[in-house]
PDB file of C-alpha atoms in Angstrom:
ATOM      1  CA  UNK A  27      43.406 -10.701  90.901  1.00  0.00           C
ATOM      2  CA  UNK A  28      44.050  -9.605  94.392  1.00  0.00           C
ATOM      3  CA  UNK A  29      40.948  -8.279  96.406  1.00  0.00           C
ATOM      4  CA  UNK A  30      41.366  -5.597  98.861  1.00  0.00           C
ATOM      5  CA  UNK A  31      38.336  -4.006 101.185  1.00  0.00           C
ATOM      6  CA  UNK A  32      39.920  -0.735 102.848  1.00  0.00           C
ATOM      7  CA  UNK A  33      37.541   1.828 104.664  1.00  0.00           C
ATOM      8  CA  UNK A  34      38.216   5.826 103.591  1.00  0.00           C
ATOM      9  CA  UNK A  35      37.201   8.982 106.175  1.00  0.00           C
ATOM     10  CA  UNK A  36      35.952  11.585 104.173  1.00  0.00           C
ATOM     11  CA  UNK A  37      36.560  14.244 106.896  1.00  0.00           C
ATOM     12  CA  UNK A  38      34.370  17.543 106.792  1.00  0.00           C
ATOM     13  CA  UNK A  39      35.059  20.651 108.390  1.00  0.00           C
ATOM     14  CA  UNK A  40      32.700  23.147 107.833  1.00  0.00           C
ATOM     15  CA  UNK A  41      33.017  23.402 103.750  1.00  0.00           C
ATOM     16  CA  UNK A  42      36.377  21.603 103.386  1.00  0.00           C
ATOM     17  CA  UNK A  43      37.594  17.866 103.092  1.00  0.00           C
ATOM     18  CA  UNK A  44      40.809  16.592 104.344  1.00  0.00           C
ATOM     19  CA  UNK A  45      43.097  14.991 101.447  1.00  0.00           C
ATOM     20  CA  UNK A  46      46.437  13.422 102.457  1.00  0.00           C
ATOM     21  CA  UNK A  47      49.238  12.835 100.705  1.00  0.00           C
ATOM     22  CA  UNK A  48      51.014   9.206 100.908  1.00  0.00           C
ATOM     23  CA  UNK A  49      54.105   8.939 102.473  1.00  0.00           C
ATOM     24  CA  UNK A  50      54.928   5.324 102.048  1.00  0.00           C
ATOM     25  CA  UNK A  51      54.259   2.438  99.062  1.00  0.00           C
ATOM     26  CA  UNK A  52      53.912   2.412  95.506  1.00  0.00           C
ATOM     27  CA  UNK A  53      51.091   4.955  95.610  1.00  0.00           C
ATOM     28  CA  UNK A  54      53.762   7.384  97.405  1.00  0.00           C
ATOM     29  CA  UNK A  55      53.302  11.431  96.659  1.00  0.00           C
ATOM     30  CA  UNK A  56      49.548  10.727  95.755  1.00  0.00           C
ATOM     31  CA  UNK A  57      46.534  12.224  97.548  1.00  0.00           C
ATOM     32  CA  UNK A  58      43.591   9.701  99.488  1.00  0.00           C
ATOM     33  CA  UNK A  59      41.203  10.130 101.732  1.00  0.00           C
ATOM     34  CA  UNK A  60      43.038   8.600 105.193  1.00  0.00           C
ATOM     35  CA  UNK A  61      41.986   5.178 105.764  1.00  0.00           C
ATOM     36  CA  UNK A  62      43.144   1.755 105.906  1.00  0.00           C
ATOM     37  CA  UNK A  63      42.172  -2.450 105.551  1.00  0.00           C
ATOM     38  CA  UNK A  64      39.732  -4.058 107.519  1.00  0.00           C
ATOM     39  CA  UNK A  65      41.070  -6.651 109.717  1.00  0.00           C
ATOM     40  CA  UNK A  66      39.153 -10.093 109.899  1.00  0.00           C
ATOM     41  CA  UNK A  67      37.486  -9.621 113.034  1.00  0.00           C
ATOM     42  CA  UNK A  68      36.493  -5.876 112.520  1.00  0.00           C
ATOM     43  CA  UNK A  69      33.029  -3.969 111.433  1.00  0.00           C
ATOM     44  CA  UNK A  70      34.203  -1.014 108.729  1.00  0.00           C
ATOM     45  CA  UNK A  71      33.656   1.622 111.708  1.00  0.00           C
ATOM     46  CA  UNK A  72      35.805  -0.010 114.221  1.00  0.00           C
ATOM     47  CA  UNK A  73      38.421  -0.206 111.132  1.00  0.00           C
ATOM     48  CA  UNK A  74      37.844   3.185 110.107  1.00  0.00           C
ATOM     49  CA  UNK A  75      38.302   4.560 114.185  1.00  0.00           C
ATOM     50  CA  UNK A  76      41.317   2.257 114.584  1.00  0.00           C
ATOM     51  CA  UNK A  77      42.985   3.037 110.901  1.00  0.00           C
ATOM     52  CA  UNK A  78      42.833   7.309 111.813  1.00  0.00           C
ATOM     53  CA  UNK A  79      44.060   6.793 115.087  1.00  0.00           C
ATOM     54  CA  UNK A  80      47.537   4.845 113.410  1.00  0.00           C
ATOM     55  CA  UNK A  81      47.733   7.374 110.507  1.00  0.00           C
ATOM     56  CA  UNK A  82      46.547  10.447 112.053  1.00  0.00           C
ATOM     57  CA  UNK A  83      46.822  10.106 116.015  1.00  0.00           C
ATOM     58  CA  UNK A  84      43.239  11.562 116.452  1.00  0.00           C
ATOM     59  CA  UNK A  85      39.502  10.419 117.088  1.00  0.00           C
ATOM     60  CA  UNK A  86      36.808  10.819 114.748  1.00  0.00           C
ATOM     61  CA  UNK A  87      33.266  11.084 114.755  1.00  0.00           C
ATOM     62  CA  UNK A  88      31.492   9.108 111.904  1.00  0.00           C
ATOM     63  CA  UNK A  89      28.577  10.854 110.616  1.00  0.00           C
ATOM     64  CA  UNK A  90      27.316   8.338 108.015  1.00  0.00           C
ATOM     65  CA  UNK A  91      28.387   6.110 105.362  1.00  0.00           C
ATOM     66  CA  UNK A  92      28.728   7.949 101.885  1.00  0.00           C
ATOM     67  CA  UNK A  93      29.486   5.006  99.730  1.00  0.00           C
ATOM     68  CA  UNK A  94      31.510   2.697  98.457  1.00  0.00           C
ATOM     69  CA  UNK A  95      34.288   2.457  95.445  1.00  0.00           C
ATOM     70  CA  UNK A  96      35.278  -0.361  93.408  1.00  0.00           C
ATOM     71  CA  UNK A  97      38.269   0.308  91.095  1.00  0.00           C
ATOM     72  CA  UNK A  98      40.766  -2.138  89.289  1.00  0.00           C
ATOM     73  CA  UNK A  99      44.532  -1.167  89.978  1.00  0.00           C
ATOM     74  CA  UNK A 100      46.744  -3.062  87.887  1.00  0.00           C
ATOM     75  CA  UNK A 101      47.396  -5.852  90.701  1.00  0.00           C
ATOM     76  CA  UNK A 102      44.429  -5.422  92.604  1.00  0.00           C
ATOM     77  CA  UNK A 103      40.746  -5.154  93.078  1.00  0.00           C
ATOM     78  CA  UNK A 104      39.941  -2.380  95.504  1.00  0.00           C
ATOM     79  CA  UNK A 105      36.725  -2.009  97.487  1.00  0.00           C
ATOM     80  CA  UNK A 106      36.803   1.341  99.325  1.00  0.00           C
ATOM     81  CA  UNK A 107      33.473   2.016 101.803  1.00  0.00           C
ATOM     82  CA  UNK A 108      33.691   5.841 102.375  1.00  0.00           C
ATOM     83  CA  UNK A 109      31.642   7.479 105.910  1.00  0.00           C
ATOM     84  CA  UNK A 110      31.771  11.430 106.425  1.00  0.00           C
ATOM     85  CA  UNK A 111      33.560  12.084 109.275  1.00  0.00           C
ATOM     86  CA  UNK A 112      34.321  14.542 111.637  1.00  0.00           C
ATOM     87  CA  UNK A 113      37.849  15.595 113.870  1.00  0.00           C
ATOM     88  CA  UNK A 114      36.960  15.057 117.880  1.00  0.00           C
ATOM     89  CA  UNK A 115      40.595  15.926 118.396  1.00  0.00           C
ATOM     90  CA  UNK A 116      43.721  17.493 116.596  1.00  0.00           C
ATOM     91  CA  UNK A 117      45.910  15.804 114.322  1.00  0.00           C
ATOM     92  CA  UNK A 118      49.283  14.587 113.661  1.00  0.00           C
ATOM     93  CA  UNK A 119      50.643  13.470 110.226  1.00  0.00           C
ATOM     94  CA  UNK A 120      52.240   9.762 111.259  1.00  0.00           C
ATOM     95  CA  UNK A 121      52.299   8.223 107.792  1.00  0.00           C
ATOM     96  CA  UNK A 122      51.536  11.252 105.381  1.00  0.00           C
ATOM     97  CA  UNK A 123      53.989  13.538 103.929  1.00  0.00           C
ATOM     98  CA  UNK A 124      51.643  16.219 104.422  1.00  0.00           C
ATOM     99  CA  UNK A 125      48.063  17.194 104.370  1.00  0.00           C
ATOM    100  CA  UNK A 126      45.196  19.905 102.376  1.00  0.00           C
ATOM    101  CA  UNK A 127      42.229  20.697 103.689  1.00  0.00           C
ATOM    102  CA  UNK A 128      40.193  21.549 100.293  1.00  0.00           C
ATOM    103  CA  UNK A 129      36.741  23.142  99.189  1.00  0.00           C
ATOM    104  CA  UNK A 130      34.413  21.785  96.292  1.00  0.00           C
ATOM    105  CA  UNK A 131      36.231  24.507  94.360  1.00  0.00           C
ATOM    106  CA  UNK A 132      39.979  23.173  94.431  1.00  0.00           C
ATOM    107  CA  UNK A 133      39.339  19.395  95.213  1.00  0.00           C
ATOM    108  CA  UNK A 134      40.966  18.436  91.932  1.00  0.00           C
ATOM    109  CA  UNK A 135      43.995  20.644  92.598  1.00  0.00           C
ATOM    110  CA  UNK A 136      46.062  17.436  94.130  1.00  0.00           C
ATOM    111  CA  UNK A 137      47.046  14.218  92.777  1.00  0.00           C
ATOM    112  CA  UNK A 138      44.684  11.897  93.546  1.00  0.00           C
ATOM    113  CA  UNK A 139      44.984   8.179  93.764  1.00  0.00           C
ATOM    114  CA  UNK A 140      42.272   7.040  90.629  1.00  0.00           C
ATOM    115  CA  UNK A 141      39.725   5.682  93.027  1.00  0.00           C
ATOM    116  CA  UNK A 142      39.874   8.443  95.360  1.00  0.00           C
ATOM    117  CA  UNK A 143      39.187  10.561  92.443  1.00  0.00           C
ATOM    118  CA  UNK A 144      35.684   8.837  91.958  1.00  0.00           C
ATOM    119  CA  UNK A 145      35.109   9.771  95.638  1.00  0.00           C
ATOM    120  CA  UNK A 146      35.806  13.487  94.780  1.00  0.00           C
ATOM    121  CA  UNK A 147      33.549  13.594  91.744  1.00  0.00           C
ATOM    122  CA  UNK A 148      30.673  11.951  94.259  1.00  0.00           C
ATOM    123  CA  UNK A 149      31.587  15.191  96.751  1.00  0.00           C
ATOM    124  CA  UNK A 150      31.449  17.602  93.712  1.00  0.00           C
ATOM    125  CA  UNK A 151      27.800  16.085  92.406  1.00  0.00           C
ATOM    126  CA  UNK A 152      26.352  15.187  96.126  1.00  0.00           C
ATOM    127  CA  UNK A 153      27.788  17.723  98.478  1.00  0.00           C
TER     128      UNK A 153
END
C-alpha cells in the first residue's frame, strides 16, 4: 500500500478552528484541516508554511505540534502530523470550495475526511 506523510494546520482563532472544504480530487466536497505533502528536502514546518501559502495565500504562525494521524484509506496509508496554528495575515480560498470557522460545539457539523475526523475528536477531548 501507498504511504503518504502530509502535514495539517489546525488553525485557532480565539475559540474556533478553521475546516476547509476540498475543491479538487477524489476527496472533493469533504472537510480537512488545510495542509499538504512534505517534499523530500523539507522539515514538516517549512511544508506546513509553504503548503498554506499555495492553498490559502496567507502566513501562519505555528504554535506547536498537536499530533500526528495514521489512517488506512482504501489505496493509501496516510500519516498526517497536525501543529496549532495561527493566521499572521488574511486569507484567500485558492483550492477550497469554501471555508467554516467552527467551535468545539459544531465541529462535527461538516463532512469530514475520516482522518481529519480523529483530529476533531483529539480537539473535542484536549482543547
Amino acid at each position: 500500500m501507498k504511504n503518504i506523510e502530509v502535514v495539517a494546520a489546525i488553525i485557532k482563532n480565539d475559540d474556533k478552528f478553521l475546516a476547509t472544504q476540498r475543491g479538487y480530487g477524489e476527496f472533493k466536497g469533504l472537510w480537512e484541516f488545510p495542509g499538504g505533502k512534505i517534499d523530500s528536502n523539507e522539515t514538516r514546518e517549512k511544508a506546513l508554511i509553504r503548503e498554506i501559502k499555495e492553498e490559502l495565500n496567507c502566513d501562519i504562525k505555528i504554535n506547536k505540534f498537536l499530533l500526528t494521524i495514521e489512517y488506512d484509506y482504501p489505496t493509501f496509508h496516510l500519516v498526517m502530523h497536525c501543529f496549532l496554528c495561527e493566521l499572521l495575515s488574511e486569507f484567500t480560498l485558492l483550492e477550497h470550495d469554501d471555508y467554516q470557522w467552527l467551535n468545539k460545539s459544531n465541529l462535527l457539523d461538516v463532512n469530514w475526511l475520516d482522518a481529519d475526523i480523529e483530529v476533531v475528536n483529539y480537539l473535542l477531548e484536549e482543547l
